[in-house]
Each structure stands twice: as structure tokens, then as C-alpha cells.
């Protein structure tokens, strides 16, 4: 008696599973496939198998423009906290009075409200220098 009830129950469960699997729309199915897709397709921060960790060791793989847009624009496009604005020819020209090497060093080490490397922790010194050159190229 108990056994046959269990068999019936399993039958009902199976039926339910079968029905619901058939009831999926293509969109629902695509959504499920996306959710159960292997995590290997996603590049996680600090993952040694993709670009991010390599960037931390050997400098950023981003272009100077990309680094600027990500790390510098917030202050240098608006002049926030007294940052010289990109494109402000006079503001940048006067920064060169102390010599370009000092300007590079200040961008790398920080100066006053300017955070070291503009907080781009994955940037090498050379990356920061390339971004400073990019700013100067666009401010003359
Ligand atoms: C939190 C805001 C902020 C961010 C983000 C920021 N800066 Fe700055 N930056 C400043 C401020 C403020 C100054 C002016 C500092 C001063 O001279 O008192 C400055 C100055 C500079 C200078 C001139 C230094 C000198 O010697 O005159 C350079 C070059 C520079 N920033 C480059 C960068 C680069 C490159 C990035 C991105 C990687 C960046 N900054 C991100 C705020 C910022």
C-alpha cells in the first residue's frame, strides 16, 4: 500500500517535471541557459586566467584614453577639487613650469587633492605617464 502510493507520487512528480520543461518558452530557456552557463566565461577581477591579473603585474592593457575615461575624467573633466581641466591650455601649460618629469612624478605619487595614480591601482608608472601625455596632447 505504502509502496504503491510512493510509485504514484513519483509518477505525479515526473509528470509535473515533464510538463513544466515543455512549458518553457524559448526566451525562458535562453534565460536558464544563461544562468547555468559556466563561470569560466566571465572574467572575474583578480582571476589569473584573464587580462586583469596580467594588467596588475605588467601594467594596464587599457589605452591611455580608456584609463583617462575610467580614472581621471571624474576630476579632470569637471575641475573637481581644483583639478586642472583637460583642454584648458593655460592651466596645463603653467604646470610645465616645474618640468614634465615633476608633473609625471606628481601624477604617480599624488599631490594635494590629486590621488596617487588617480587611484588606478592596476596602472604602472608608465601607464600614468602615457595618460599624462594624453591629457597634454588634448590640452594644447
Ligand atoms: C579625485 C580627483 C582626481 C582624480 C581622480 C585625478 N586627479 Fe589629477 N589632479 C587632481 C587635482 C585636484 C589636481 C591639482 C593638484 C594640485 O596641484 O594641487 C590634479 C593634478 C594633476 C596633474 C598635474 C600635476 C602637477 O604636477 O601639476 C596631473 C598630471 C594629473 N592630475 C594627472 C591625473 C591622471 C593621469 C589621473 C588619472 C590616472 C588623475 N590625475 C586623476 C585631482 C584628480
CSV table of C-alpha atoms and ligand atoms in Angstrom, one decimal:
chain,number,residue,atom,x,y,z
A,1,UNK,CA,0.0,0.0,0.0
A,2,UNK,CA,2.7,2.4,1.1
A,3,UNK,CA,4.8,1.3,-1.9
A,4,UNK,CA,2.1,1.9,-4.5
A,5,UNK,CA,1.5,5.3,-3.0
A,6,UNK,CA,5.1,6.1,-3.4
A,7,UNK,CA,5.1,5.0,-7.0
A,8,UNK,CA,2.0,7.1,-7.7
A,9,UNK,CA,3.7,10.1,-6.1
A,10,UNK,CA,6.8,9.6,-8.3
A,11,UNK,CA,4.6,9.4,-11.3
A,12,UNK,CA,2.9,12.7,-10.5
A,13,UNK,CA,6.3,14.3,-9.8
A,14,UNK,CA,7.7,13.1,-13.1
A,15,UNK,CA,4.6,14.3,-14.9
A,16,UNK,CA,5.0,17.7,-13.3
A,17,UNK,CA,8.6,17.9,-14.3
A,18,UNK,CA,7.9,16.8,-17.9
A,19,UNK,CA,5.1,19.3,-18.2
A,20,UNK,CA,7.0,22.2,-16.9
A,21,UNK,CA,10.0,21.5,-19.0
A,22,UNK,CA,7.8,21.5,-22.1
A,23,UNK,CA,6.0,24.7,-21.0
A,24,UNK,CA,9.2,26.8,-21.3
A,25,UNK,CA,9.2,29.5,-23.9
A,26,UNK,CA,12.4,30.0,-26.0
A,27,UNK,CA,13.1,33.1,-24.0
A,28,UNK,CA,12.8,31.3,-20.7
A,29,UNK,CA,15.0,28.6,-21.9
A,30,UNK,CA,17.6,31.0,-23.1
A,31,UNK,CA,17.5,32.7,-19.7
A,32,UNK,CA,18.1,29.4,-17.9
A,33,UNK,CA,20.9,28.5,-20.2
A,34,UNK,CA,22.5,31.9,-19.5
A,35,UNK,CA,22.2,31.4,-15.7
A,36,UNK,CA,23.7,27.9,-15.7
A,37,UNK,CA,26.5,28.9,-18.2
A,38,UNK,CA,30.0,28.0,-16.9
A,39,UNK,CA,31.5,30.8,-14.8
A,40,UNK,CA,34.7,30.4,-16.9
A,41,UNK,CA,33.1,32.7,-19.5
A,42,UNK,CA,33.1,35.6,-17.0
A,43,UNK,CA,36.4,37.4,-16.3
A,44,UNK,CA,36.5,37.9,-12.5
A,45,UNK,CA,38.7,40.6,-11.0
A,46,UNK,CA,41.9,39.1,-9.8
A,47,UNK,CA,41.5,36.0,-11.9
A,48,UNK,CA,44.9,34.9,-13.2
A,49,UNK,CA,43.4,33.3,-16.3
A,50,UNK,CA,42.4,36.6,-17.9
A,51,UNK,CA,43.7,40.1,-18.6
A,52,UNK,CA,43.1,41.7,-15.2
A,53,UNK,CA,45.8,40.0,-13.2
A,54,UNK,CA,48.3,40.3,-16.1
A,55,UNK,CA,47.4,44.0,-16.1
A,56,UNK,CA,48.3,44.3,-12.4
A,57,UNK,CA,51.7,42.7,-12.9
A,58,UNK,CA,52.8,44.3,-16.2
A,59,UNK,CA,50.8,47.4,-16.4
A,60,UNK,CA,47.3,48.1,-17.7
A,61,UNK,CA,46.2,46.6,-21.0
A,62,UNK,CA,44.0,49.7,-21.4
A,63,UNK,CA,44.8,52.6,-23.7
A,64,UNK,CA,45.6,56.0,-22.2
A,65,UNK,CA,42.2,57.2,-23.3
A,66,UNK,CA,40.5,54.3,-21.6
A,67,UNK,CA,42.4,54.9,-18.4
A,68,UNK,CA,41.7,58.6,-18.5
A,69,UNK,CA,37.9,57.9,-19.0
A,70,UNK,CA,37.9,55.4,-16.1
A,71,UNK,CA,40.2,57.0,-13.6
A,72,UNK,CA,40.9,60.7,-14.3
A,73,UNK,CA,37.8,62.1,-16.1
A,74,UNK,CA,35.7,62.4,-12.9
A,75,UNK,CA,38.1,65.2,-11.7
A,76,UNK,CA,39.9,66.4,-14.8
A,77,UNK,CA,36.8,66.9,-17.0
A,78,UNK,CA,35.0,68.9,-14.4
A,79,UNK,CA,37.8,70.6,-12.5
A,80,UNK,CA,36.5,69.0,-9.3
A,81,UNK,CA,38.7,69.7,-6.2
A,82,UNK,CA,40.7,72.2,-8.2
A,83,UNK,CA,41.9,69.7,-10.8
A,84,UNK,CA,43.2,71.3,-14.0
A,85,UNK,CA,40.6,70.6,-16.7
A,86,UNK,CA,41.6,68.6,-19.8
A,87,UNK,CA,41.5,71.0,-22.7
A,88,UNK,CA,42.4,74.1,-20.5
A,89,UNK,CA,45.5,75.1,-22.4
A,90,UNK,CA,46.7,77.7,-19.9
A,91,UNK,CA,46.2,75.6,-16.8
A,92,UNK,CA,48.2,72.7,-18.3
A,93,UNK,CA,50.9,74.9,-19.8
A,94,UNK,CA,51.6,76.5,-16.4
A,95,UNK,CA,52.0,73.1,-14.8
A,96,UNK,CA,55.0,72.5,-17.1
A,97,UNK,CA,56.9,75.4,-15.4
A,98,UNK,CA,58.2,72.8,-12.9
A,99,UNK,CA,59.3,70.5,-15.7
A,100,UNK,CA,57.5,67.5,-17.2
A,101,UNK,CA,59.4,65.0,-15.0
A,102,UNK,CA,58.0,66.6,-11.9
A,103,UNK,CA,54.5,66.6,-13.4
A,104,UNK,CA,54.8,62.9,-14.1
A,105,UNK,CA,56.0,62.2,-10.6
A,106,UNK,CA,53.1,64.2,-9.1
A,107,UNK,CA,50.6,62.2,-11.1
A,108,UNK,CA,52.3,58.9,-10.0
A,109,UNK,CA,52.8,59.9,-6.3
A,110,UNK,CA,49.9,62.2,-5.9
A,111,UNK,CA,49.9,65.9,-4.9
A,112,UNK,CA,47.4,67.7,-2.6
A,113,UNK,CA,43.9,66.6,-3.7
A,114,UNK,CA,45.3,64.6,-6.6
A,115,UNK,CA,45.4,60.9,-5.5
A,116,UNK,CA,48.4,58.8,-6.4
A,117,UNK,CA,47.9,57.4,-9.9
A,118,UNK,CA,44.4,58.8,-9.9
A,119,UNK,CA,43.6,55.7,-7.9
A,120,UNK,CA,44.3,53.4,-10.9
A,121,UNK,CA,45.8,50.7,-8.8
A,122,UNK,CA,46.4,48.4,-11.8
A,123,UNK,CA,48.3,51.1,-13.7
A,124,UNK,CA,52.1,51.0,-13.9
A,125,UNK,CA,54.1,54.3,-13.7
A,126,UNK,CA,54.5,54.1,-17.5
A,127,UNK,CA,50.7,53.9,-17.9
A,128,UNK,CA,50.2,57.0,-15.8
A,129,UNK,CA,52.9,58.8,-17.8
A,130,UNK,CA,51.1,57.8,-21.0
A,131,UNK,CA,47.8,59.2,-19.7
A,132,UNK,CA,49.5,62.5,-18.7
A,133,UNK,CA,50.9,62.7,-22.2
A,134,UNK,CA,47.3,62.0,-23.5
A,135,UNK,CA,46.0,64.9,-21.3
A,136,UNK,CA,48.7,67.3,-22.6
A,137,UNK,CA,48.0,66.2,-26.2
A,138,UNK,CA,44.4,67.2,-25.7
A,139,UNK,CA,45.2,70.5,-23.9
A,140,UNK,CA,47.3,72.5,-26.4
B,1,LIG,C1,40.0,62.9,-7.1
B,1,LIG,C2,40.2,63.7,-8.2
B,1,LIG,C3,41.3,63.4,-9.1
B,1,LIG,C4,41.5,62.3,-9.9
B,1,LIG,C5,40.6,61.0,-9.9
B,1,LIG,C6,42.6,62.5,-10.7
B,1,LIG,N1,43.2,63.8,-10.5
B,1,LIG,FE1,44.8,64.5,-11.3
B,1,LIG,N2,44.6,66.2,-10.1
B,1,LIG,C7,43.6,66.4,-9.2
B,1,LIG,C8,43.8,67.7,-8.6
B,1,LIG,C9,42.9,68.3,-7.5
B,1,LIG,C10,45.0,68.2,-9.1
B,1,LIG,C11,45.7,69.5,-8.7
B,1,LIG,C12,46.6,69.2,-7.6
B,1,LIG,C13,47.4,70.5,-7.1
B,1,LIG,O1,48.2,70.9,-7.9
B,1,LIG,O2,47.1,71.0,-6.1
B,1,LIG,C14,45.5,67.3,-10.1
B,1,LIG,C15,46.6,67.4,-10.8
B,1,LIG,C16,47.1,66.6,-11.8
B,1,LIG,C17,48.2,66.8,-12.6
B,1,LIG,C18,49.2,67.9,-12.5
B,1,LIG,C19,50.3,67.6,-11.5
B,1,LIG,C20,51.3,68.8,-11.4
B,1,LIG,O3,52.4,68.5,-11.1
B,1,LIG,O4,50.9,69.9,-11.7
B,1,LIG,C21,48.4,65.7,-13.4
B,1,LIG,C22,49.4,65.4,-14.5
B,1,LIG,C23,47.3,64.8,-13.1
B,1,LIG,N3,46.5,65.4,-12.1
B,1,LIG,C24,47.0,63.6,-13.8
B,1,LIG,C25,46.0,62.8,-13.4
B,1,LIG,C26,45.8,61.5,-14.0
B,1,LIG,C27,46.7,60.9,-15.2
B,1,LIG,C28,44.7,60.9,-13.4
B,1,LIG,C29,44.1,59.5,-13.7
B,1,LIG,C30,45.0,58.4,-13.8
B,1,LIG,C31,44.2,61.8,-12.4
B,1,LIG,N4,45.0,62.9,-12.5
B,1,LIG,C32,43.1,61.6,-11.6
B,1,LIG,C33,42.5,65.6,-9.0
B,1,LIG,C34,42.4,64.3,-9.5
